[in-house]
Tab-separated table of C-alpha atoms and ligand atoms in Angstrom:
chain	number	residue	atom	x	y	z
A	1	UNK	CA	36.717	-22.548	68.776
A	2	UNK	CA	38.863	-24.767	71.015
A	3	UNK	CA	42.659	-24.716	70.983
A	4	UNK	CA	42.648	-28.079	69.215
A	5	UNK	CA	40.447	-26.742	66.408
A	6	UNK	CA	42.781	-23.772	65.975
A	7	UNK	CA	45.797	-26.095	65.793
A	8	UNK	CA	44.022	-28.207	63.219
A	9	UNK	CA	43.141	-25.135	61.130
A	10	UNK	CA	46.728	-23.914	61.325
A	11	UNK	CA	48.047	-27.312	60.309
A	12	UNK	CA	45.608	-27.502	57.385
A	13	UNK	CA	46.655	-24.031	56.232
A	14	UNK	CA	50.355	-24.910	56.420
A	15	UNK	CA	49.746	-28.095	54.480
A	16	UNK	CA	47.816	-26.184	51.825
A	17	UNK	CA	50.637	-23.638	51.535
A	18	UNK	CA	53.220	-26.406	51.149
A	19	UNK	CA	51.172	-28.092	48.432
A	20	UNK	CA	50.796	-24.768	46.613
A	21	UNK	CA	54.563	-24.192	46.796
A	22	UNK	CA	55.138	-27.597	45.178
A	23	UNK	CA	52.601	-26.829	42.467
A	24	UNK	CA	54.262	-23.458	41.746
A	25	UNK	CA	57.609	-25.209	41.279
A	26	UNK	CA	56.131	-27.510	38.635
A	27	UNK	CA	53.669	-25.295	36.783
A	28	UNK	CA	53.647	-21.806	35.300
A	29	UNK	CA	51.383	-19.081	36.655
A	30	UNK	CA	49.287	-19.377	33.484
A	31	UNK	CA	48.598	-23.065	34.162
A	32	UNK	CA	47.628	-22.358	37.758
A	33	UNK	CA	45.351	-19.507	36.679
A	34	UNK	CA	43.512	-21.648	34.079
A	35	UNK	CA	43.268	-24.502	36.560
A	36	UNK	CA	41.825	-22.329	39.330
A	37	UNK	CA	39.671	-20.129	37.060
A	38	UNK	CA	38.831	-22.282	34.050
A	39	UNK	CA	37.320	-20.441	31.080
A	40	UNK	CA	34.298	-21.860	29.254
A	41	UNK	CA	33.999	-24.792	31.668
A	42	UNK	CA	30.393	-25.800	31.028
A	43	UNK	CA	28.168	-27.938	28.867
A	44	UNK	CA	26.388	-26.303	25.930
A	45	UNK	CA	22.784	-26.782	24.837
A	46	UNK	CA	22.380	-27.711	21.166
A	47	UNK	CA	25.992	-27.404	20.047
A	48	UNK	CA	26.790	-27.438	16.322
A	49	UNK	CA	29.663	-29.811	17.007
A	50	UNK	CA	30.353	-32.131	19.933
A	51	UNK	CA	32.956	-34.705	20.889
A	52	UNK	CA	33.904	-36.789	23.875
A	53	UNK	CA	37.386	-38.276	23.851
A	54	UNK	CA	39.110	-40.542	26.357
A	55	UNK	CA	42.817	-39.862	26.802
A	56	UNK	CA	45.621	-42.389	27.198
A	57	UNK	CA	45.441	-41.986	30.996
A	58	UNK	CA	41.707	-42.798	31.152
A	59	UNK	CA	40.521	-39.218	31.722
A	60	UNK	CA	37.974	-37.880	29.294
A	61	UNK	CA	37.080	-34.503	27.866
A	62	UNK	CA	33.956	-33.220	26.159
A	63	UNK	CA	33.947	-30.232	23.853
A	64	UNK	CA	31.020	-28.245	22.476
A	65	UNK	CA	31.199	-25.730	19.635
A	66	UNK	CA	28.860	-23.197	18.077
A	67	UNK	CA	29.594	-22.135	14.504
A	68	UNK	CA	28.612	-19.127	12.430
A	69	UNK	CA	29.796	-18.623	8.861
A	70	UNK	CA	32.305	-21.474	9.248
A	71	UNK	CA	33.823	-19.797	12.323
A	72	UNK	CA	33.729	-20.968	15.953
A	73	UNK	CA	31.773	-18.384	17.905
A	74	UNK	CA	31.566	-20.334	21.165
A	75	UNK	CA	33.563	-23.244	22.539
A	76	UNK	CA	33.050	-24.876	25.924
A	77	UNK	CA	34.365	-28.007	27.620
A	78	UNK	CA	33.963	-30.427	30.514
A	79	UNK	CA	36.417	-32.943	31.888
A	80	UNK	CA	36.764	-35.467	34.678
A	81	UNK	CA	40.540	-35.005	34.532
A	82	UNK	CA	43.064	-33.314	36.791
A	83	UNK	CA	44.002	-29.637	37.110
A	84	UNK	CA	46.366	-29.814	34.141
A	85	UNK	CA	43.616	-31.250	31.949
A	86	UNK	CA	41.325	-28.417	33.020
A	87	UNK	CA	44.040	-25.865	32.174
A	88	UNK	CA	44.528	-27.436	28.730
A	89	UNK	CA	40.784	-27.581	27.950
A	90	UNK	CA	40.359	-24.003	29.107
A	91	UNK	CA	43.237	-22.808	26.908
A	92	UNK	CA	42.016	-24.769	23.875
A	93	UNK	CA	38.539	-23.215	24.090
A	94	UNK	CA	40.013	-19.720	24.276
A	95	UNK	CA	42.352	-20.351	21.354
A	96	UNK	CA	39.539	-21.830	19.245
A	97	UNK	CA	37.187	-18.860	19.489
A	98	UNK	CA	36.747	-16.752	16.347
A	99	UNK	CA	38.821	-19.150	14.253
A	100	UNK	CA	37.667	-21.010	11.176
A	101	UNK	CA	38.244	-24.684	10.466
A	102	UNK	CA	41.638	-24.216	8.780
A	103	UNK	CA	42.877	-21.817	11.437
A	104	UNK	CA	41.939	-24.229	14.237
A	105	UNK	CA	43.771	-27.094	12.562
A	106	UNK	CA	46.869	-24.945	12.074
A	107	UNK	CA	46.829	-22.929	15.285
A	108	UNK	CA	45.196	-24.975	18.054
A	109	UNK	CA	47.609	-27.897	18.162
A	110	UNK	CA	49.054	-29.661	21.193
A	111	UNK	CA	52.162	-27.494	20.739
A	112	UNK	CA	50.115	-24.279	20.649
A	113	UNK	CA	48.324	-25.212	23.880
A	114	UNK	CA	51.655	-26.031	25.536
A	115	UNK	CA	53.181	-22.773	24.315
A	116	UNK	CA	50.214	-20.793	25.603
A	117	UNK	CA	50.525	-22.419	29.021
A	118	UNK	CA	54.285	-21.713	29.054
A	119	UNK	CA	55.012	-25.433	29.012
A	120	UNK	CA	54.046	-28.491	31.047
A	121	UNK	CA	56.106	-31.267	32.633
A	122	UNK	CA	56.657	-34.108	30.132
A	123	UNK	CA	54.262	-36.428	31.969
A	124	UNK	CA	51.422	-33.894	31.516
A	125	UNK	CA	51.891	-33.265	27.794
A	126	UNK	CA	49.170	-35.824	27.006
A	127	UNK	CA	46.624	-33.482	28.675
A	128	UNK	CA	47.276	-30.909	25.931
A	129	UNK	CA	47.001	-33.666	23.336
A	130	UNK	CA	43.607	-34.648	24.773
A	131	UNK	CA	42.311	-31.063	24.534
A	132	UNK	CA	43.575	-30.655	20.977
A	133	UNK	CA	42.137	-34.040	19.864
A	134	UNK	CA	38.743	-33.311	21.437
A	135	UNK	CA	38.491	-29.956	19.669
A	136	UNK	CA	39.384	-31.528	16.309
A	137	UNK	CA	36.765	-34.242	16.784
A	138	UNK	CA	34.116	-31.656	17.679
A	139	UNK	CA	34.933	-29.901	14.407
A	140	UNK	CA	34.777	-33.219	12.536
A	141	UNK	CA	31.369	-33.811	14.137
A	142	UNK	CA	30.204	-30.397	12.899
A	143	UNK	CA	31.350	-31.205	9.360
A	144	UNK	CA	29.730	-34.633	9.397
A	145	UNK	CA	26.436	-33.108	10.567
A	146	UNK	CA	26.567	-30.598	7.749
A	147	UNK	CA	26.762	-33.488	5.306
A	148	UNK	CA	24.180	-35.588	7.163
A	149	UNK	CA	22.003	-33.259	9.282
A	150	UNK	CA	19.781	-36.100	10.536
A	151	UNK	CA	22.704	-37.432	12.630
A	152	UNK	CA	22.259	-34.592	15.123
A	153	UNK	CA	18.992	-36.035	16.359
A	154	UNK	CA	20.634	-39.300	17.367
A	155	UNK	CA	23.478	-37.809	19.324
A	156	UNK	CA	23.452	-38.311	23.057
A	157	UNK	CA	24.387	-35.194	25.028
B	201	LIG	FE1	44.844	-37.520	32.214
B	201	LIG	FE2	45.552	-35.000	32.201
B	201	LIG	S1	46.161	-36.534	33.623
B	201	LIG	S2	44.430	-36.052	30.697
């Protein structure tokens, strides 16, 4: 490695450290952990409920749920959004697991996601809203399929 390469590596490392310091000032450790190690960040084959929602900022989130006896046994997500959106989706999927329809509506709100993440800057609150909305729509999709099972065959996943 030449001296110039070493300088470049050192500069890149310093820059990365500075960026991380800025991120730590804005976000809690929980947010950073979910962002760097997202839980349930994958598509699901043959979900019982599915939704794709576009947020106010233009980012979108998909959510997939598996149900057993009216309870969510698995919940996964995908998003093209930023780190905060990933942290919110990850938290929502964890909160949703092993909850029934009523419990999800009452306990996996935007506020609950924010509380779990130990807060977000005001400009990122819509990311939690997107995760909460997507989960609710996936549940609505599950309920609508129960009433009209043939709909499942026409869904595009
Ligand atoms: Fe768009 Fe997070 S910045 S949903």
